[in-house]
Coordinates of C-alpha atoms in Angstrom, one line a residue:
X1 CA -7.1 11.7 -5.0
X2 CA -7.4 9.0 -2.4
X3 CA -4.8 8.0 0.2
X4 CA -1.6 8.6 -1.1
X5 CA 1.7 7.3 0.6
X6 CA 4.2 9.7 2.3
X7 CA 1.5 12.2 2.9
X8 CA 3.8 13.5 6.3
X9 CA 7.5 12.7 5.9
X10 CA 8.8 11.9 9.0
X11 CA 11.5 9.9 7.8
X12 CA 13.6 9.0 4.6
X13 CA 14.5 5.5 3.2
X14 CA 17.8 7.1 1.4
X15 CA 20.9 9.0 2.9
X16 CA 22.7 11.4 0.9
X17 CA 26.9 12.3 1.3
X18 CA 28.1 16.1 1.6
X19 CA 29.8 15.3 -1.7
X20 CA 26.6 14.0 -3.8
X21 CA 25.2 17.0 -2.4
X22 CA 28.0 19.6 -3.1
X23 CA 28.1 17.7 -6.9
X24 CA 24.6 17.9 -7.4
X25 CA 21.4 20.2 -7.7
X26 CA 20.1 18.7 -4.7
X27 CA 18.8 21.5 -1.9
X28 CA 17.6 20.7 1.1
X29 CA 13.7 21.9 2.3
X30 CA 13.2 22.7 5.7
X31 CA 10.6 21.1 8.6
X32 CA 7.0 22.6 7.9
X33 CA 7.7 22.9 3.9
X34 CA 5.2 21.2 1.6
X35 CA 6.9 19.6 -1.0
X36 CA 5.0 18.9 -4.3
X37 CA 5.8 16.0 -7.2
X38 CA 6.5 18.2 -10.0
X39 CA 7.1 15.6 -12.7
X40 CA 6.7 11.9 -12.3
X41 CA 4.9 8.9 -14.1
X42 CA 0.9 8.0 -13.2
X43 CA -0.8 9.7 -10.2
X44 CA 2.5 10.8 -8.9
X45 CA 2.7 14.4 -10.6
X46 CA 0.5 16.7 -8.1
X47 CA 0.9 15.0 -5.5
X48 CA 1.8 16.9 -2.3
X49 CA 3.3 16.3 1.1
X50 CA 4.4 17.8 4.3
X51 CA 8.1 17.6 5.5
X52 CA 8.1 16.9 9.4
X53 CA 12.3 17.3 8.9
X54 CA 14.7 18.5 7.1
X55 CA 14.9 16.9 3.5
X56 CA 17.2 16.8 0.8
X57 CA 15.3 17.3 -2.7
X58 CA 16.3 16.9 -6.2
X59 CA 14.6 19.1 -9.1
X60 CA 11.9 16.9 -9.5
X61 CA 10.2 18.3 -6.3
X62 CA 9.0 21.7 -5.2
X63 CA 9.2 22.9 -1.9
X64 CA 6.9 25.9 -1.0
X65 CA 8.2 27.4 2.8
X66 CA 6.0 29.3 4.8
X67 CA 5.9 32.5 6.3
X68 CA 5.2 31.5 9.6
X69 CA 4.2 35.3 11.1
X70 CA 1.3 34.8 8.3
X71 CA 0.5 31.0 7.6
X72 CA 0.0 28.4 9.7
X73 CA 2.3 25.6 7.6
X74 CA -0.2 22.9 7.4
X75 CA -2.9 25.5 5.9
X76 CA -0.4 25.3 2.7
X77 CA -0.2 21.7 2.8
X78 CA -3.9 21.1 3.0
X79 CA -4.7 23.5 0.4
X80 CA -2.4 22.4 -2.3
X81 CA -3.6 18.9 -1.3
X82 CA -7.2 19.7 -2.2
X83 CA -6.3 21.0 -5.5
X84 CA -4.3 17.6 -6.7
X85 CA -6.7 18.0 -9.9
X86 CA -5.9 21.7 -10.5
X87 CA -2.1 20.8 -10.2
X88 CA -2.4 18.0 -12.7
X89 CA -4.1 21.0 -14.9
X90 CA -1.5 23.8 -14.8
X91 CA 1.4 20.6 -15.4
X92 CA -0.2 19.8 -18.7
X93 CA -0.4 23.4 -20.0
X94 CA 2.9 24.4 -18.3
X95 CA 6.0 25.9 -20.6
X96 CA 8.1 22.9 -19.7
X97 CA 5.3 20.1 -21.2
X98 CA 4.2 17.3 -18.5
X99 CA 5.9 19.5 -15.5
X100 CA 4.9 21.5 -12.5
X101 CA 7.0 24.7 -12.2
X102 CA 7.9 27.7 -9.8
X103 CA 6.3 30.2 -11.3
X104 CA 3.1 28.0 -11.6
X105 CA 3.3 27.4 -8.3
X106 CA 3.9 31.2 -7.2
X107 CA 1.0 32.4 -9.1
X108 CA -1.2 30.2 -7.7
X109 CA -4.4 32.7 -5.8
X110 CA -4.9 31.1 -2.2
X111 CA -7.4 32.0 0.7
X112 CA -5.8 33.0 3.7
X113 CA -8.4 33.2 6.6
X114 CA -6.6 34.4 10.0
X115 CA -3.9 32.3 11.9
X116 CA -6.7 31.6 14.9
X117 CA -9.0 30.0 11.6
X118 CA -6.6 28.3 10.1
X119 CA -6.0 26.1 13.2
X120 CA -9.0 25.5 13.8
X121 CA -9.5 24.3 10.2
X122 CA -6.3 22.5 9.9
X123 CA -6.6 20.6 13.5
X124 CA -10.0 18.7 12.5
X125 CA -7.7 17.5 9.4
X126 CA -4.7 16.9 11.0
X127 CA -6.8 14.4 13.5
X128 CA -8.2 12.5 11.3
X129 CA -4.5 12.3 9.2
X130 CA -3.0 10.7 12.3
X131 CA -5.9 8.6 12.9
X132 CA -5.4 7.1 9.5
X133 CA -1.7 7.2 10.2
X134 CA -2.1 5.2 13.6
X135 CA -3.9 2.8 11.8
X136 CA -1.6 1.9 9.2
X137 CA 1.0 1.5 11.7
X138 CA -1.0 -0.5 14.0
X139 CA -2.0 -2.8 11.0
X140 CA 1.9 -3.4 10.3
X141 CA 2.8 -4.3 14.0
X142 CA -0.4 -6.9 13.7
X143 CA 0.8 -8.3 10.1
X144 CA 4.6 -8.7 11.9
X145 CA 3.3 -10.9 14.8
X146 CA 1.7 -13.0 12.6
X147 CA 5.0 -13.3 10.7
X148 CA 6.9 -13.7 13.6
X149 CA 4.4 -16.8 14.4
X150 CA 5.0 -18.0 11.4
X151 CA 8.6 -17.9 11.7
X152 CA 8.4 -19.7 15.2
X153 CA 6.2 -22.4 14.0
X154 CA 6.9 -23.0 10.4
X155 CA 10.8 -22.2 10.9
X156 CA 12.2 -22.3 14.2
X157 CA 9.5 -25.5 14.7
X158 CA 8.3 -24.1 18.3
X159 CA 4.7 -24.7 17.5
X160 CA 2.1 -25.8 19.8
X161 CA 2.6 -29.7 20.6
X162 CA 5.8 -29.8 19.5
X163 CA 7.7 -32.8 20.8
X164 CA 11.0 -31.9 19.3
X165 CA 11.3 -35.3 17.0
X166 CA 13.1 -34.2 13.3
X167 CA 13.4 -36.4 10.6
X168 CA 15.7 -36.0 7.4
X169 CA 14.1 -33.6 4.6
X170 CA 15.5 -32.2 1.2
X171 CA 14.4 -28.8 3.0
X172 CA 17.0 -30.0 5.7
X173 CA 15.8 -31.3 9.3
X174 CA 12.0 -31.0 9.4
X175 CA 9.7 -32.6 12.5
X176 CA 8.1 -35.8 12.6
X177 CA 5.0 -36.2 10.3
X178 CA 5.7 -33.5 8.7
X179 CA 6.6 -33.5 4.9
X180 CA 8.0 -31.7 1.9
X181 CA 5.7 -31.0 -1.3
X182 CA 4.7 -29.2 -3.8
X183 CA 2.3 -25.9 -3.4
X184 CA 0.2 -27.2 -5.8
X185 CA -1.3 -29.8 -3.1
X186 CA -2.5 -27.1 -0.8
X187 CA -3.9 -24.4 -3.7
X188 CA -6.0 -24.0 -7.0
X189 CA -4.2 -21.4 -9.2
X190 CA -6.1 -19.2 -12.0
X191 CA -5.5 -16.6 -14.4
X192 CA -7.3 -13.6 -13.9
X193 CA -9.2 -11.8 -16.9
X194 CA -9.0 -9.1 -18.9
X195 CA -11.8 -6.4 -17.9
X196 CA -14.6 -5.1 -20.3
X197 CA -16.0 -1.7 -18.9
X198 CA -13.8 -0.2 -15.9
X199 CA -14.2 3.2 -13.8
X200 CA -10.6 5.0 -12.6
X201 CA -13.6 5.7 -9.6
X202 CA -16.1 3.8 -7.2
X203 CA -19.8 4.7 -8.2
X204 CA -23.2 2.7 -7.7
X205 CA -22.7 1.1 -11.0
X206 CA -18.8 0.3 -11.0
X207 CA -17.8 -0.7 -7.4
X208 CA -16.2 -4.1 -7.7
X209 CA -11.7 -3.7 -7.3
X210 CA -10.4 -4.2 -10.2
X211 CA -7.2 -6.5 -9.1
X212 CA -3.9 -5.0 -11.1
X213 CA -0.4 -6.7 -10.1
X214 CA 0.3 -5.0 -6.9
X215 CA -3.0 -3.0 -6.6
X216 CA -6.2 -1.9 -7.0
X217 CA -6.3 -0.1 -10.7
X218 CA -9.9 0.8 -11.1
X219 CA -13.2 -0.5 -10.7
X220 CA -15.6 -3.0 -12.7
X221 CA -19.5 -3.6 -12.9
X222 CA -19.0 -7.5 -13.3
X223 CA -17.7 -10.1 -10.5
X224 CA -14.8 -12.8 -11.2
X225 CA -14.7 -13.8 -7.9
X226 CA -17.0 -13.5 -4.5
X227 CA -14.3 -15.5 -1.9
X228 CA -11.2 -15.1 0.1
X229 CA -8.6 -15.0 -2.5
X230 CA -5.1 -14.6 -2.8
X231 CA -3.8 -12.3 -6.1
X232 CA 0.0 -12.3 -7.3
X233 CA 1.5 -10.2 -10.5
X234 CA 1.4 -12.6 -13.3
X235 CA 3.3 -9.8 -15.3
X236 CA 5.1 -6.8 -14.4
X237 CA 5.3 -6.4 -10.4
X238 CA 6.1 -9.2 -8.3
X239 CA 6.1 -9.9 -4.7
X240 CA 3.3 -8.2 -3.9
X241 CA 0.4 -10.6 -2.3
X242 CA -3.1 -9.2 -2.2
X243 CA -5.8 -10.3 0.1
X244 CA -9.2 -10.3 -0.6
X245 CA -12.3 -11.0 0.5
X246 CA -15.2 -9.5 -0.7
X247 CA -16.9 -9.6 -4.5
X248 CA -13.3 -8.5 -6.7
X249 CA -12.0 -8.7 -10.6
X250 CA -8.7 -9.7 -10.4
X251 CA -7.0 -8.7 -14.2
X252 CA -5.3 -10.4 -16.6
X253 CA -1.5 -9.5 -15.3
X254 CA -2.7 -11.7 -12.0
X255 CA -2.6 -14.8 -11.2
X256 CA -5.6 -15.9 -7.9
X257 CA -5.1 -18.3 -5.8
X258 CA -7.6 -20.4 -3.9
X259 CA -7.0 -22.8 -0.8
X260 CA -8.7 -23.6 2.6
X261 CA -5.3 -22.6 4.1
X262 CA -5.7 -19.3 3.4
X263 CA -2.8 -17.8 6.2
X264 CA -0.7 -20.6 5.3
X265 CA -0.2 -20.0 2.1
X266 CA -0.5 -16.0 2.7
X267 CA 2.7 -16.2 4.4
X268 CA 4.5 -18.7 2.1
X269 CA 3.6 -16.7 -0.7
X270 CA 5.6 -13.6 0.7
X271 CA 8.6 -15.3 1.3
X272 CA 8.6 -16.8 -2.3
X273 CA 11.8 -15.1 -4.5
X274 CA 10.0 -14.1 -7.5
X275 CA 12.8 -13.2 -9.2
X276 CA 14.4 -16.3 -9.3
X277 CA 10.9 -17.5 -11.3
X278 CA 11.0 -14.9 -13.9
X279 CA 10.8 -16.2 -17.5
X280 CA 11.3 -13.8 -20.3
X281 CA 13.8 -10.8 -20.0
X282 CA 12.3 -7.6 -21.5
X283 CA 8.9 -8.1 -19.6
X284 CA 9.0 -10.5 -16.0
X285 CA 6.8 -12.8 -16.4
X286 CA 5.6 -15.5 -14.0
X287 CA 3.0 -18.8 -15.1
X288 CA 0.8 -21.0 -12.9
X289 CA 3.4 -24.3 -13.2
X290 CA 6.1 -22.3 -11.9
X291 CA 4.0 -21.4 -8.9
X292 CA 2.4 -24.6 -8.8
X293 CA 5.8 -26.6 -8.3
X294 CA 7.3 -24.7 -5.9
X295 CA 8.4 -26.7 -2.8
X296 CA 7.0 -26.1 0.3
X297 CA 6.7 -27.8 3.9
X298 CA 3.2 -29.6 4.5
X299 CA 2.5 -29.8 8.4
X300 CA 0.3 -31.7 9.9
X301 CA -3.5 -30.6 9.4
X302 CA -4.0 -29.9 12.9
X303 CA -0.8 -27.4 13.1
X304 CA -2.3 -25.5 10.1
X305 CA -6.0 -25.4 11.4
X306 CA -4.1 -23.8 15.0
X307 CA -2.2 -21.5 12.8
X308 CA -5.3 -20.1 10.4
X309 CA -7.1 -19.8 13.4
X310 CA -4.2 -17.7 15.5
X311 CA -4.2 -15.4 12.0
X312 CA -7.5 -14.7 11.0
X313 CA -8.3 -13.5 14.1
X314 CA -5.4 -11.4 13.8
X315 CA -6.2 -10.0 10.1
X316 CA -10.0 -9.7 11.6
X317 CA -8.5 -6.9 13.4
X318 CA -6.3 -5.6 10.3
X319 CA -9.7 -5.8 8.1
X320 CA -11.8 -3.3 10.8
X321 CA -8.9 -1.1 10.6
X322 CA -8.7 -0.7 7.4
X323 CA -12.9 -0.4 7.3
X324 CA -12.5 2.9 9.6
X325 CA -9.8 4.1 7.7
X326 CA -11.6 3.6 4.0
X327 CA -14.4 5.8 6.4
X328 CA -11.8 8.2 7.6
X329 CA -10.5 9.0 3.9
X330 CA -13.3 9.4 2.7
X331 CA -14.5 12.1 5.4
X332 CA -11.5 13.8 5.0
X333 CA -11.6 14.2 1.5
X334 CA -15.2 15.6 1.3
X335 CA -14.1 18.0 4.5
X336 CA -10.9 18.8 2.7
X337 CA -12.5 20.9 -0.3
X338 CA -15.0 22.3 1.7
X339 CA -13.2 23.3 4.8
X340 CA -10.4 25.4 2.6
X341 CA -13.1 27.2 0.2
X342 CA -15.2 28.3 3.8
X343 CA -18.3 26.6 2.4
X344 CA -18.3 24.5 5.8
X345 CA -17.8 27.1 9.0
X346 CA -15.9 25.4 11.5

């Protein structure tokens, strides 16, 4: 199924009181449980992952515990993992409609090889896991520096040549020969289009991204665009800023943004408040002139050239990453299947 978020749980974005818990039917699942999504809208039913601490669970999730005398616990994990299709199966024809439940779960057959094979079988995956872990996290320290460059330059005004000179601004005190304008002078601003033929799937035929509002949704056989872009939700999710760079399709609930300060207006983009743009209640929606006339500081062309130049080499660095992860992924999930049916010996 991809890379899916939150494959180990190491830590949780929410707390829970003793009295929400004593009120409610939420359990806790121990360190070394998988826990599988056993309702949920889109991809999310099926999808499995592996507790690295004690966590609190509501009914939606099911937490299968091992016996440790006979399982390793990741040997659990990585088999329910490889069966995300099956999973989505047994939900549809399950008694409660739509739902994954304990007894589907329990009757579930499963090869156990010996502990000794297990391990070996589980450590070549659980390498590669924390590879593409690493990765990610190594891509989000890079992406904060280059905010926090930002910040210095654009906000605090300690940038390169700085002399320290401020003038009056309606964005407050702003340096010297710098100005206040609109986004619109920096960027060209298109809708994207609605799709003919798409693929859920890459294959030879369809293997151009097919651009939703936050992500990529599919994959096309036609190209919109074959440049650095920048996508935003034009309908739906906002605040999420895409970057692309090879041959893409953004859709119709987009709106792609062109400019030759690409890591300029990367960064001004995030820090846009999307909500306060919103037009139309029952479905956000946001339109090129509200973009267009946002107000935003225009240095001086030689502080953006330094600044594009400090950031793409930066994202250069983000974009291999994320090459050798794609790579990684993908080896794991051909390994996956094969490693837990024994057609590949280790």
């Amino acid at each position: 199924s991809g890379e899916t978020r939150n494959r180990f749980i190491s830590s949780t974005e929410k707390r829970i009181s003793k009295k929400a818990i004593d009120e409610s039917s939420t359990r806790v699942a121990s360190k070394g449980s998988t826990v599988i999504a056993s309702a949920g809208q889109g991809k999310t039913r099926g999808q499995v992952s592996f507790l690295e601490i004690d966590t609190y669970i509501n009914q939606s999730i099911i937490a299968v515990t091992p016996d440790k005398s006979k399982v390793n616990p990741l040997w659990i994990f990585y088999n329910l993992s490889s069966r995300y299709e099956e999973l989505r199966q047994l939900s549809d024809t399950s008694s409660i409609r739509g739902s994954l439940a304990n007894p589907d779960i329990r009757a579930l057959p499963i090869s156990v090889p010996s502990i000794e094979m297990q391990t070996e079988i589980t450590d070549i995956l659980i390498n590669l896991d924390k590879k593409i872990e690493l990765n990610r996290q190594t891509n989000q320290t890079l992406e904060a520096i280059v905010q926090a460059i930002y910040k210095e330059w654009f906000v605090n005004f300690n940038f390169p040549g700085a002399t320290g000179e401020m003038q009056d601004s309606e964005l407050g005190h702003i340096p010297k020969g710098w100005r206040v304008g609109i986004l619109d002078e920096l960027v060209t601003i298109e809708s994207g289009k609605r799709p003919g033929k798409k693929s859920e799937t890459r294959t030879n035929d369809f293997n151009v991204p097919l651009l939703g509002a936050s992500s990529i949704m599919g994959y096309v056989n036609e190209i919109l665009y074959d440049r650095p872009i920048l996508v935003i939700g034009r309908v739906g999710t906002h605040g999420i800023v895409q970057r692309i760079s090879g041959p893409s399709f953004p859709s119709d609930n987009t709106l792609v943004i062109k400019t030759q300060y690409y890591e300029y207006i990367y960064q001004i983009l995030k820090t846009i408040d999307y909500r306060l743009l919103n037009v139309g209640s029952t479905q956000p929606l946001i339109t090129q002139g509200m973009i267009k006339k946002n107000k935003i500081l225009i240095p001086t062309h030689d502080v953006l050239i330094k600044f594009e130049s400090h950031a793409a080499d930066v994202f250069k660095k983000i974009a291999a990453n994320n090459e050798e992860t794609e790579t990684l992924i993908g080896s794991r999930n051909i390994l996956l299947p094969k490693l837990m049916s024994g057609e590949i010996e280790v």
